[in-house]
Short mmCIF file of C-alpha atoms in Angstrom, two decimals:
data_model
loop_
_atom_site.label_atom_id
_atom_site.label_comp_id
_atom_site.label_asym_id
_atom_site.label_seq_id
_atom_site.Cartn_x
_atom_site.Cartn_y
_atom_site.Cartn_z
CA MET Q 1 0.00 0.00 0.00
CA GLU Q 2 1.35 3.42 -0.91
CA LYS Q 3 2.09 5.45 2.18
CA ALA Q 4 -0.15 8.46 2.75
CA THR Q 5 1.41 11.88 2.47
CA TYR Q 6 1.73 13.25 5.97
CA ARG Q 7 0.18 16.64 6.62
CA THR Q 8 1.51 18.48 9.64
CA THR Q 9 -1.22 18.50 12.27
CA LYS Q 10 -2.21 21.83 13.81
CA LEU Q 11 -1.90 20.11 17.19
CA MET Q 12 1.87 19.74 16.90
CA ALA Q 13 3.76 21.69 19.53
CA LYS Q 14 6.20 24.29 18.19
CA THR Q 15 9.16 22.26 19.43
CA SER Q 16 7.87 18.94 18.11
CA ARG Q 17 8.69 17.35 14.78
CA TYR Q 18 7.39 14.60 12.57
CA ASP Q 19 9.60 11.50 12.51
CA SER Q 20 8.61 9.67 9.33
CA GLU Q 21 10.62 6.56 10.28
CA LYS Q 22 8.73 6.13 13.54
CA ALA Q 23 5.40 6.72 11.80
CA ASP Q 24 6.23 4.31 8.97
CA PHE Q 25 7.32 1.67 11.47
CA ALA Q 26 4.01 1.85 13.35
CA VAL Q 27 1.98 1.74 10.15
CA ASP Q 28 4.02 -1.13 8.69
CA PHE Q 29 3.72 -3.16 11.90
CA MET Q 30 -0.05 -2.82 12.00
CA GLN Q 31 -0.42 -3.61 8.32
CA CYS Q 32 1.39 -6.90 8.89
CA LEU Q 33 -1.62 -7.94 10.96
CA THR Q 34 -4.77 -9.50 9.50
CA HIS Q 35 -8.49 -9.05 9.93
CA THR Q 36 -10.09 -11.71 12.10
CA LYS Q 37 -13.84 -11.74 11.43
CA GLY Q 38 -16.46 -12.09 8.73
CA ARG Q 39 -15.71 -11.55 5.07
CA TRP Q 40 -12.48 -9.77 5.96
CA ALA Q 41 -11.04 -12.68 7.99
CA GLY Q 42 -7.51 -13.48 6.90
CA ALA Q 43 -7.16 -10.35 4.74
CA GLN Q 44 -4.32 -7.93 5.36
CA PHE Q 45 -5.18 -5.24 7.91
CA LEU Q 46 -4.73 -2.23 5.65
CA LEU Q 47 -5.30 0.95 7.57
CA LEU Q 48 -8.02 3.13 6.13
CA PRO Q 49 -7.01 6.77 5.51
CA TRP Q 50 -8.58 8.04 8.75
CA GLN Q 51 -6.91 5.26 10.73
CA GLU Q 52 -3.52 5.83 9.15
CA LYS Q 53 -3.72 9.56 9.91
CA ILE Q 54 -4.27 8.77 13.59
CA ILE Q 55 -1.41 6.26 13.75
CA ARG Q 56 1.01 8.56 11.97
CA ASP Q 57 0.15 11.45 14.27
CA LEU Q 58 0.32 9.42 17.47
CA PHE Q 59 3.56 7.58 16.76
CA GLY Q 60 5.27 10.00 14.38
CA VAL Q 61 4.97 13.32 16.18
CA VAL Q 62 7.80 13.49 18.71
CA LYS Q 63 9.28 15.97 21.14
CA PRO Q 64 12.90 17.14 20.91
CA ASN Q 65 13.95 14.20 23.10
CA GLY Q 66 12.48 11.77 20.57
CA TYR Q 67 9.58 10.61 22.74
CA ARG Q 68 5.96 10.87 21.63
CA GLN Q 69 4.25 14.23 22.00
CA PHE Q 70 0.78 12.78 22.48
CA ASN Q 71 0.07 10.76 25.63
CA THR Q 72 -3.73 10.69 25.39
CA ALA Q 73 -5.75 9.97 22.25
CA TYR Q 74 -9.51 10.50 22.32
CA ILE Q 75 -11.16 8.82 19.32
CA GLU Q 76 -14.94 9.22 19.07
CA ILE Q 77 -16.60 7.57 16.11
CA PRO Q 78 -19.86 5.74 15.24
CA LYS Q 79 -20.20 1.98 15.51
CA LYS Q 80 -18.84 -0.47 12.94
CA ASN Q 81 -16.13 1.86 11.61
CA GLY Q 82 -13.40 -0.53 12.71
CA LYS Q 83 -12.52 0.98 16.07
CA SER Q 84 -12.09 -2.37 17.86
CA GLU Q 85 -9.60 -3.55 15.22
CA LEU Q 86 -7.71 -0.26 15.42
CA ALA Q 87 -7.60 -0.43 19.22
CA ALA Q 88 -6.35 -4.03 19.08
CA ALA Q 89 -3.60 -3.06 16.61
CA VAL Q 90 -2.51 -0.19 18.87
CA ALA Q 91 -2.44 -2.50 21.90
CA LEU Q 92 -0.27 -5.03 20.04
CA PHE Q 93 2.12 -2.36 18.84
CA LEU Q 94 2.58 -1.07 22.39
CA LEU Q 95 3.04 -4.65 23.59
CA CYS Q 96 5.43 -5.96 20.95
CA ALA Q 97 7.03 -3.11 19.02
CA ASP Q 98 7.29 -0.02 21.21
CA GLY Q 99 10.73 -0.86 22.57
CA GLU Q 100 9.53 -0.80 26.17
CA GLU Q 101 10.98 -3.44 28.50
CA ARG Q 102 8.34 -5.17 30.61
CA ALA Q 103 5.64 -3.04 29.11
CA GLU Q 104 2.25 -3.17 30.81
CA ILE Q 105 -0.72 -2.66 28.52
CA TYR Q 106 -4.18 -2.74 30.05
CA GLY Q 107 -7.54 -3.13 28.36
CA CYS Q 108 -10.36 -1.41 30.21
CA ALA Q 109 -14.08 -0.95 29.66
CA ALA Q 110 -17.27 -0.70 31.68
CA ASP Q 111 -17.10 -4.44 32.38
CA ARG Q 112 -14.80 -7.36 31.68
CA GLN Q 113 -16.94 -8.62 28.82
CA GLN Q 114 -16.71 -5.28 26.99
CA ALA Q 115 -12.96 -5.05 27.58
CA SER Q 116 -12.58 -8.58 26.22
CA ILE Q 117 -13.88 -7.52 22.79
CA VAL Q 118 -10.67 -5.70 21.88
CA PHE Q 119 -8.57 -8.36 23.63
CA ASN Q 120 -10.16 -11.17 21.63
CA VAL Q 121 -9.47 -9.34 18.37
CA ALA Q 122 -5.85 -8.81 19.45
CA ALA Q 123 -5.46 -12.48 20.44
CA ASP Q 124 -6.79 -13.64 17.07
CA MET Q 125 -4.45 -11.21 15.28
CA VAL Q 126 -1.55 -12.81 17.15
CA ARG Q 127 -2.72 -16.34 16.27
CA MET Q 128 -2.96 -15.40 12.58
CA CYS Q 129 0.55 -13.87 12.48
CA HIS Q 130 3.31 -16.49 12.72
CA ALA Q 131 5.99 -13.98 13.73
CA LEU Q 132 3.93 -12.81 16.71
CA TYR Q 133 2.46 -16.18 17.65
CA SER Q 134 5.93 -17.66 18.00
CA ARG Q 135 6.89 -14.86 20.40
CA CYS Q 136 3.68 -14.49 22.37
CA LYS Q 137 1.83 -16.58 24.91
CA ILE Q 138 -1.95 -16.19 25.04
CA LEU Q 139 -3.66 -16.96 28.34
CA GLY Q 140 -7.32 -17.01 27.37
CA ALA Q 141 -8.72 -17.78 30.81
CA THR Q 142 -7.14 -14.74 32.42
CA LYS Q 143 -7.33 -12.55 29.29
CA ARG Q 144 -3.58 -11.94 29.12
CA ILE Q 145 -1.04 -11.91 26.29
CA ILE Q 146 2.65 -12.13 27.15
CA TYR Q 147 5.29 -10.91 24.71
CA LYS Q 148 8.19 -13.13 25.71
CA PRO Q 149 11.20 -11.20 24.27
CA THR Q 150 10.58 -8.24 26.63
CA ASN Q 151 8.37 -10.02 29.20
CA SER Q 152 5.64 -7.48 28.44
CA ILE Q 153 1.95 -8.07 29.11
CA TYR Q 154 -1.42 -7.04 27.72
CA GLN Q 155 -4.05 -7.64 30.39
CA VAL Q 156 -7.81 -7.13 30.55
CA LEU Q 157 -8.93 -5.58 33.81
CA SER Q 158 -12.22 -5.85 35.63
CA SER Q 159 -14.00 -2.67 36.64
CA GLU Q 160 -13.23 -2.62 40.38
CA SER Q 161 -10.98 0.44 40.53
CA PRO Q 162 -9.69 0.16 44.14
CA THR Q 163 -7.55 -2.83 43.17
CA LYS Q 164 -5.82 -1.00 40.30
CA HIS Q 165 -3.59 1.33 42.30
CA GLY Q 166 0.15 0.75 41.89
CA LEU Q 167 0.06 -0.30 38.25
CA ASN Q 168 2.95 0.82 36.07
CA CYS Q 169 1.13 1.41 32.80
CA SER Q 170 2.89 1.95 29.53
CA GLY Q 171 -0.39 1.80 27.67
CA VAL Q 172 -4.12 1.77 28.39
CA VAL Q 173 -6.84 1.00 25.86
CA PHE Q 174 -10.23 2.24 27.05
CA ASP Q 175 -13.04 0.82 24.91
CA GLU Q 176 -16.49 2.48 24.90
CA LEU Q 177 -15.54 5.10 27.44
CA HIS Q 178 -19.10 6.44 27.35
CA ALA Q 179 -20.31 3.32 29.21
CA GLN Q 180 -18.12 3.92 32.28
CA PRO Q 181 -20.47 4.20 35.29
CA ASP Q 182 -18.26 6.79 36.98
CA ARG Q 183 -14.78 8.29 36.70
CA ARG Q 184 -12.99 6.17 39.29
CA LEU Q 185 -11.43 3.55 36.99
CA PHE Q 186 -10.48 6.23 34.48
CA ASP Q 187 -8.73 8.29 37.14
CA VAL Q 188 -6.89 5.31 38.58
CA MET Q 189 -5.63 4.21 35.15
CA THR Q 190 -4.66 7.62 33.77
CA LYS Q 191 -3.65 9.82 36.70
CA GLY Q 192 -0.04 9.03 37.48
CA SER Q 193 -0.12 5.35 36.56
CA GLY Q 194 2.35 5.90 33.72
CA ASP Q 195 4.68 8.38 35.42
CA ALA Q 196 7.51 5.84 35.52
CA ARG Q 197 7.26 5.31 31.73
CA THR Q 198 8.96 7.51 29.16
CA GLN Q 199 6.01 7.76 26.76
CA PRO Q 200 2.81 6.17 28.07
CA LEU Q 201 -0.21 6.19 25.77
CA TYR Q 202 -3.82 6.29 26.90
CA PHE Q 203 -5.93 5.30 23.91
CA LEU Q 204 -9.57 6.21 24.51
CA ILE Q 205 -12.01 5.03 21.86
CA THR Q 206 -15.78 5.29 22.04
CA THR Q 207 -19.06 6.09 20.40
CA ALA Q 208 -21.12 9.02 21.69
CA GLY Q 209 -23.11 8.48 24.86
CA ASN Q 210 -26.12 10.00 26.56
CA ASP Q 211 -24.79 11.06 29.98
CA THR Q 212 -23.48 14.61 29.89
CA ASN Q 213 -22.16 14.30 33.44
CA SER Q 214 -19.89 11.36 32.58
CA ILE Q 215 -16.12 11.17 32.31
CA CYS Q 216 -16.56 10.47 28.60
CA PHE Q 217 -18.50 13.69 28.01
CA GLU Q 218 -15.81 15.53 29.97
CA GLN Q 219 -13.19 14.17 27.55
CA HIS Q 220 -15.54 14.90 24.62
CA GLN Q 221 -15.80 18.55 25.68
CA LYS Q 222 -12.05 18.77 26.15
CA ALA Q 223 -11.53 17.37 22.67
CA LEU Q 224 -13.93 19.93 21.16
CA ASP Q 225 -12.29 22.77 23.07
CA ILE Q 226 -8.85 21.77 21.78
CA MET Q 227 -10.09 21.28 18.22
CA ASP Q 228 -11.79 24.69 18.27
CA GLY Q 229 -8.80 26.44 19.83
CA ARG Q 230 -10.48 27.28 23.16
CA LYS Q 231 -8.00 25.16 25.11
CA HIS Q 232 -4.47 23.94 24.55
CA ASP Q 233 -2.98 20.64 25.66
CA ALA Q 234 -0.04 19.49 23.56
CA THR Q 235 -0.29 15.96 24.98
CA PHE Q 236 -3.96 15.40 24.05
CA TYR Q 237 -4.90 14.16 20.57
CA PRO Q 238 -8.61 14.60 19.70
CA VAL Q 239 -10.52 12.94 16.85
CA ILE Q 240 -14.32 13.19 16.59
CA TYR Q 241 -16.35 11.93 13.66
CA GLY Q 242 -20.04 12.73 13.81
CA ALA Q 243 -22.95 14.80 12.61
CA ALA Q 244 -23.68 18.25 13.97
CA GLU Q 245 -26.87 18.77 15.97
CA ASN Q 246 -28.54 20.83 13.24
CA GLU Q 247 -27.66 18.55 10.32
CA ASP Q 248 -30.23 16.40 8.57
CA TRP Q 249 -29.87 12.97 10.14
CA THR Q 250 -31.67 11.36 7.19
CA SER Q 251 -29.17 12.63 4.60
CA PRO Q 252 -26.68 10.16 3.03
CA ASP Q 253 -24.17 13.03 2.86
CA VAL Q 254 -24.38 13.39 6.63
CA TRP Q 255 -23.95 9.63 7.05
CA ALA Q 256 -20.76 9.79 4.97
CA LYS Q 257 -19.40 12.71 6.98
CA ALA Q 258 -19.97 10.89 10.27
CA ASN Q 259 -18.71 7.47 9.10
CA PRO Q 260 -15.25 7.53 7.48
CA SER Q 261 -15.47 3.77 6.82
CA LEU Q 262 -18.83 3.97 5.04
CA GLY Q 263 -18.83 1.74 2.00
CA VAL Q 264 -15.88 -0.27 3.31
CA THR Q 265 -16.67 -1.77 6.72
CA ILE Q 266 -20.20 -0.34 6.77
CA ASP Q 267 -22.83 -1.25 4.20
CA VAL Q 268 -24.66 1.87 3.06
CA GLU Q 269 -27.84 -0.12 2.56
CA LYS Q 270 -27.84 -1.19 6.21
CA VAL Q 271 -27.53 2.42 7.34
CA LYS Q 272 -30.36 3.35 4.99
CA ALA Q 273 -32.54 0.57 6.41
CA ALA Q 274 -31.80 1.68 9.97
CA CYS Q 275 -32.68 5.26 9.04
CA GLU Q 276 -35.98 4.22 7.46
CA SER Q 277 -36.84 2.24 10.57
CA ALA Q 278 -36.06 5.27 12.76
CA LYS Q 279 -38.31 7.43 10.60
CA GLN Q 280 -41.18 5.04 11.13
CA ASN Q 281 -40.51 4.57 14.83
CA PRO Q 282 -39.50 7.81 16.62
CA ALA Q 283 -38.32 5.79 19.61
CA GLU Q 284 -35.40 4.57 17.42
CA GLU Q 285 -34.30 8.04 16.34
CA ASN Q 286 -31.98 8.68 19.28
CA SER Q 287 -30.40 5.25 18.88
CA PHE Q 288 -29.74 5.95 15.20
CA ARG Q 289 -28.30 9.38 15.98
CA GLN Q 290 -26.06 8.07 18.75
CA LEU Q 291 -24.78 4.86 17.18
CA ARG Q 292 -24.81 5.74 13.49
CA LEU Q 293 -24.09 9.49 13.57
CA ASN Q 294 -22.17 9.75 16.84
CA GLN Q 295 -24.42 12.42 18.32
CA TRP Q 296 -24.68 12.82 22.06
CA THR Q 297 -28.32 12.22 22.88
CA LYS Q 298 -30.12 12.41 26.17
CA GLN Q 299 -33.47 10.73 26.36
CA ALA Q 300 -35.41 8.12 24.43
CA THR Q 301 -37.96 10.81 23.53
CA ARG Q 302 -36.37 14.08 22.47
CA TRP Q 303 -38.01 17.35 23.40
CA LEU Q 304 -35.89 20.46 23.86
CA SER Q 305 -32.30 20.50 22.63
CA VAL Q 306 -29.93 21.60 25.36
CA LEU Q 307 -28.05 23.52 22.67
CA LYS Q 308 -31.11 25.73 22.28
CA TRP Q 309 -31.05 26.29 26.02
CA ASP Q 310 -27.34 27.12 25.89
CA ALA Q 311 -28.06 29.74 23.23
CA CYS Q 312 -30.16 31.62 25.83
CA LYS Q 313 -27.18 32.16 28.14
CA PHE Q 314 -26.48 35.81 28.87
CA ASP Q 315 -24.07 37.42 31.29
CA PHE Q 316 -25.90 39.15 34.11
CA ASP Q 317 -25.74 39.35 37.90
CA GLU Q 318 -28.45 39.04 40.49
CA SER Q 319 -27.83 42.65 41.39
CA ASP Q 320 -29.00 43.66 37.91
CA LEU Q 321 -32.48 42.40 38.81
CA GLU Q 322 -32.86 43.86 42.32
CA GLY Q 323 -36.22 45.46 42.89
CA ARG Q 324 -37.83 43.96 39.81
CA VAL Q 325 -41.10 42.07 39.82
CA CYS Q 326 -40.71 38.29 39.67
CA TYR Q 327 -42.61 35.06 40.24
CA GLY Q 328 -41.34 31.99 42.03
CA GLY Q 329 -41.69 28.25 41.46
CA LEU Q 330 -40.97 25.89 44.35
CA ASP Q 331 -40.44 22.13 43.93
CA LEU Q 332 -39.65 20.54 47.28
CA ALA Q 333 -39.33 16.92 46.11
CA SER Q 334 -38.63 14.84 49.26
CA THR Q 335 -36.71 15.68 52.41
CA THR Q 336 -33.63 13.81 51.14
CA ASP Q 337 -33.87 14.87 47.51
CA LEU Q 338 -33.04 17.91 45.40
CA THR Q 339 -35.15 20.97 46.21
CA ALA Q 340 -35.48 23.69 43.58
CA PHE Q 341 -36.67 27.30 43.72
CA VAL Q 342 -36.71 29.34 40.52
CA LEU Q 343 -37.49 33.04 40.08
CA THR Q 344 -38.69 34.27 36.69
CA PHE Q 345 -38.57 37.98 35.96
CA PRO Q 346 -41.02 39.03 33.23
CA PRO Q 347 -39.91 41.56 30.60
CA THR Q 348 -40.50 45.23 31.31
CA ASP Q 349 -40.80 46.19 27.63
CA ASP Q 350 -41.07 44.60 24.20
CA ASP Q 351 -37.29 44.26 23.82
CA ASP Q 352 -36.71 42.70 27.23
CA LYS Q 353 -36.43 38.99 28.06
CA PHE Q 354 -37.68 36.64 30.77
CA PHE Q 355 -34.76 36.44 33.21
CA VAL Q 356 -34.35 33.25 35.25
CA LEU Q 357 -32.58 32.77 38.59
CA PRO Q 358 -32.47 29.19 39.99
CA TYR Q 359 -31.54 27.96 43.48
CA PHE Q 360 -31.03 24.36 44.65
CA TRP Q 361 -30.60 22.56 47.98
CA LEU Q 362 -29.46 19.14 49.17
CA PRO Q 363 -28.81 17.77 52.68
CA GLU Q 364 -25.09 18.01 53.35
CA GLU Q 365 -24.69 14.47 54.69
CA THR Q 366 -26.20 12.88 51.57
CA ILE Q 367 -23.92 14.53 49.00
CA ASP Q 368 -21.08 11.97 49.02
CA LEU Q 369 -23.59 9.11 48.81
CA ARG Q 370 -25.40 10.75 45.90
CA VAL Q 371 -22.17 11.40 44.02
CA LYS Q 372 -21.31 7.70 44.21
CA ARG Q 373 -24.82 6.39 43.66
CA ASP Q 374 -26.15 8.78 41.03
CA HIS Q 375 -22.81 9.56 39.32
CA VAL Q 376 -23.73 13.25 39.45
CA PRO Q 377 -21.09 15.83 40.54
CA TYR Q 378 -23.07 17.42 43.38
CA ASP Q 379 -19.81 17.98 45.28
CA LEU Q 380 -18.34 19.99 42.42
CA TRP Q 381 -21.56 21.95 42.06
CA GLU Q 382 -21.46 22.80 45.74
CA ARG Q 383 -17.88 24.07 45.49
CA GLY Q 384 -18.83 25.99 42.36
CA GLY Q 385 -21.63 27.83 44.16
CA PHE Q 386 -24.45 26.17 42.22
CA LEU Q 387 -25.77 24.11 45.13
CA ASN Q 388 -26.76 25.12 48.65
CA VAL Q 389 -26.45 22.55 51.41
CA THR Q 390 -28.38 22.26 54.65
CA GLU Q 391 -27.08 20.57 57.78
CA GLY Q 392 -27.97 16.95 58.46
CA ASN Q 393 -29.29 14.15 56.30
CA VAL Q 394 -32.65 15.72 55.41
CA VAL Q 395 -33.42 19.08 53.85
CA ASP Q 396 -33.78 21.80 56.46
CA TYR Q 397 -36.95 23.61 55.40
CA GLY Q 398 -36.16 26.33 57.93
CA ALA Q 399 -32.96 27.18 56.07
CA ILE Q 400 -34.87 27.31 52.77
CA GLU Q 401 -37.52 29.51 54.37
CA GLU Q 402 -34.90 32.00 55.56
CA PHE Q 403 -33.17 31.97 52.17
CA ILE Q 404 -36.38 32.74 50.29
CA ALA Q 405 -37.24 35.43 52.84
CA ARG Q 406 -33.91 37.14 52.10
CA LEU Q 407 -34.64 36.93 48.38
CA GLY Q 408 -37.93 38.68 49.10
CA GLU Q 409 -35.97 41.62 50.48
CA LYS Q 410 -34.02 41.93 47.21
CA PHE Q 411 -36.72 41.19 44.65
CA ASN Q 412 -40.40 42.02 44.31
CA ILE Q 413 -41.70 38.44 44.49
CA ARG Q 414 -45.39 38.73 43.57
CA GLU Q 415 -46.32 35.07 43.92
CA ILE Q 416 -44.74 31.70 44.61
CA CYS Q 417 -46.24 28.65 42.89
CA PHE Q 418 -45.80 25.30 44.59
CA ASP Q 419 -46.68 21.66 44.18
CA ARG Q 420 -48.88 20.81 47.14
CA TRP Q 421 -47.14 17.48 47.73
CA ASN Q 422 -45.05 17.66 50.90
CA ALA Q 423 -45.16 21.46 50.93
CA THR Q 424 -47.77 22.32 53.57
CA TYR Q 425 -45.48 23.39 56.42
CA LEU Q 426 -43.06 25.49 54.41
CA THR Q 427 -45.73 27.19 52.32
CA GLN Q 428 -47.72 28.08 55.42
CA ARG Q 429 -44.60 29.60 56.95
CA LEU Q 430 -43.74 31.58 53.82
CA GLU Q 431 -47.28 32.94 53.64
CA GLY Q 432 -48.02 33.45 57.34
CA GLU Q 433 -44.64 34.63 58.61
CA HIS Q 434 -43.24 36.42 55.57
CA GLY Q 435 -46.30 37.58 53.68
CA PHE Q 436 -45.67 35.81 50.37
CA THR Q 437 -48.63 35.04 48.14
CA MET Q 438 -48.54 31.26 47.76
CA VAL Q 439 -50.32 29.68 44.78
CA GLN Q 440 -51.01 25.95 44.66
CA PHE Q 441 -50.09 24.66 41.22
CA GLY Q 442 -51.26 21.30 39.90
CA GLN Q 443 -48.86 18.97 38.11
CA GLY Q 444 -51.34 17.53 35.61
CA PHE Q 445 -51.86 18.34 31.95
CA ALA Q 446 -54.47 21.02 32.70
CA SER Q 447 -52.01 23.17 34.64
CA MET Q 448 -48.68 22.29 33.05
CA SER Q 449 -49.36 22.05 29.31
CA ALA Q 450 -49.77 25.73 28.40
CA PRO Q 451 -46.72 27.05 30.33
CA THR Q 452 -44.56 24.11 29.17
CA LYS Q 453 -45.35 24.86 25.53
CA GLU Q 454 -44.75 28.56 26.16
CA PHE Q 455 -41.42 27.74 27.77
CA GLU Q 456 -40.33 25.82 24.68
CA LYS Q 457 -41.42 28.68 22.43
CA LEU Q 458 -39.55 31.29 24.48
CA VAL Q 459 -36.36 29.20 24.44
CA LEU Q 460 -36.50 28.70 20.68
CA GLU Q 461 -37.06 32.44 20.22
CA ARG Q 462 -34.22 33.24 22.68
CA ARG Q 463 -36.56 35.28 24.83
CA ILE Q 464 -35.41 33.44 27.97
CA ALA Q 465 -32.23 34.73 29.62
CA HIS Q 466 -30.29 32.58 32.08
CA ASN Q 467 -26.76 32.76 33.45
CA GLY Q 468 -25.64 29.22 32.61
CA HIS Q 469 -26.45 27.64 35.97
CA ALA Q 470 -24.98 24.11 35.80
CA ILE Q 471 -27.72 22.27 37.71
CA LEU Q 472 -30.58 23.94 35.85
CA ARG Q 473 -28.87 23.08 32.55
CA TRP Q 474 -28.63 19.46 33.70
CA ASN Q 475 -32.32 19.47 34.63
CA ILE Q 476 -33.31 20.91 31.24
CA ASP Q 477 -31.25 18.24 29.51
CA ASN Q 478 -33.03 15.53 31.51
CA ILE Q 479 -36.58 16.40 30.45
CA ILE Q 480 -38.88 13.77 28.99
CA ILE Q 481 -42.29 14.99 27.90
CA ARG Q 482 -45.57 13.09 28.25
CA ARG Q 483 -48.41 13.82 25.81
CA ASP Q 484 -52.07 13.03 26.07
CA ALA Q 485 -54.55 12.35 23.27
CA ALA Q 486 -55.30 16.08 22.94
CA ASP Q 487 -51.59 16.88 22.47
CA ASN Q 488 -51.30 18.44 25.92
CA ILE Q 489 -47.84 18.05 27.37
CA LYS Q 490 -46.11 18.04 30.72
CA ILE Q 491 -42.72 17.16 32.14
CA ASP Q 492 -42.73 13.48 33.06
CA LYS Q 493 -40.83 13.07 36.31
CA ALA Q 494 -41.35 9.32 36.34
CA LYS Q 495 -39.75 8.73 32.93
CA SER Q 496 -37.04 11.37 33.11
CA THR Q 497 -33.96 9.34 33.99
CA GLU Q 498 -32.42 12.13 36.06
CA LYS Q 499 -33.65 15.08 38.10
CA VAL Q 500 -35.94 17.68 36.53
CA ASP Q 501 -36.96 19.59 39.68
CA GLY Q 502 -35.48 22.86 38.48
CA ALA Q 503 -37.25 22.60 35.13
CA VAL Q 504 -40.59 21.96 36.87
CA ALA Q 505 -40.06 24.94 39.19
CA LEU Q 506 -39.16 27.10 36.19
CA VAL Q 507 -42.32 26.16 34.29
CA MET Q 508 -44.46 26.92 37.35
CA SER Q 509 -42.88 30.34 37.84
CA LEU Q 510 -43.14 31.07 34.13
CA ALA Q 511 -46.85 30.21 34.15
CA ARG Q 512 -47.49 33.26 36.31
CA ALA Q 513 -44.87 35.52 34.74
CA ILE Q 514 -45.95 35.21 31.11
CA PHE Q 515 -49.11 37.21 31.73
CA TYR Q 516 -47.46 39.98 33.70
CA ASP Q 517 -48.05 43.44 32.22
CA GLY Q 518 -44.77 45.26 32.68
CA LYS Q 519 -46.17 48.61 31.66
CA GLN Q 520 -49.07 48.51 34.13
CA GLY Q 521 -47.13 46.64 36.79
CA THR Q 522 -49.94 44.15 37.20
CA SER Q 523 -50.79 40.60 36.26
CA VAL Q 524 -53.96 39.41 34.61
CA TYR Q 525 -54.11 36.93 37.48
CA ASP Q 526 -55.14 39.81 39.72
CA SER Q 527 -58.58 39.54 38.11
CA ARG Q 528 -58.68 35.96 36.78
CA GLY Q 529 -56.85 32.67 36.74
CA LEU Q 530 -55.09 30.78 33.98
CA ILE Q 531 -57.06 30.13 30.81
CA PHE Q 532 -56.21 26.86 29.05
CA ILE Q 533 -57.18 26.22 25.46
#
């Protein structure tokens, strides 16, 4: 195969250089391997152009001391593009050809079975290459390959991270990073585990996921930031193939953009059939987008794109809104759960927006448990000022009462809407002791449909203004909508896989604010209630 012309990557550090001999050696080694499955079994493993570009960059770009510039590679690509074969080839190169004595290569994934996928491909590649098979020992029961000339190992690891401390990694292959239940294994395997090695490589390969609080999404965002020039990390190599959020997911041109192996390892007709099925069954759309187009999706039923919500972010301070009329929405959830209070400030003229200020509480003693159980970074949100904590292991309604009372001194809170469930004591205190007008707000279609639809409309028109609050963004991204036969809608707490308390509180507060007359300083609710059509 004719070697591809190398184009200097924009990610090269100023002091780095491209060593064509090192790059050629890596490519040549991998192309001595063979495919192991299906109609390709036994055929030479010829790197596709996108694969060869990655290998040449990773193994050919070196620092002045001759060691690799890139220590972490993040490869995000749709299914069936040949990522398992590429990962297996990289693992074997690090094991057998990297010049590292007693190299330790580890295969990791969400579980041992997933990690074994790449290992099994690598083991078959060794069996089908006489030069490697004569030098390697394959221990199938323990998922280990030993390269005898350097006494190096490639070992699959189970997911229990506490037992992984003390490893001396020269290479780590993380398969399907998006499926990691939390960040513990990732941190153990990548933070300091390769410090004793001259050029460790952490090879992260995955399809898109659906958890935007995961370690994979964190790496995804880092990759995008580096690719777009917002961040710089000379050791991090990002590659993302996928369709943009606003692109037509039914277009063959978009399929080709997202799948660099389309027409080679992926049958176009199969993609077309999957697309047609997704058109007929909306429940399959997210699966098609995630697996075939590498788009990060959230719920099985899509409603409001979080990108549309992000577009409503504006820089403003609470002090900018002092004295203004606003309406509150209070969702107390349970005494051990997330409590949300959202203030919505209606516009004062035709050019103004609906400003939103959210507040959240959790019991202090439950935070560590929730971080581990729910895989949600409540601890980071607390340190970042997004989350208020109350003493003990249940929410202190007294602390919330005092907090809202102080807000009432800063803002002109006309009304506070609340879900009657579990709210009797606090709402009586807010009304009786502090003089707030408390409005019971039902959670059924009759009450929620009109303001929920209005909320969607205001977001799409960018007439909502928020300050990028991390927890409220998470809540918005978690929303699943339920519809009835009359096309009424409401936020479905039962089916939303994560918390939506802030979104519910926002819709309740918005229900009262949308009819506020900024010029007259009154609300139509002063003379009548909500009208639902």
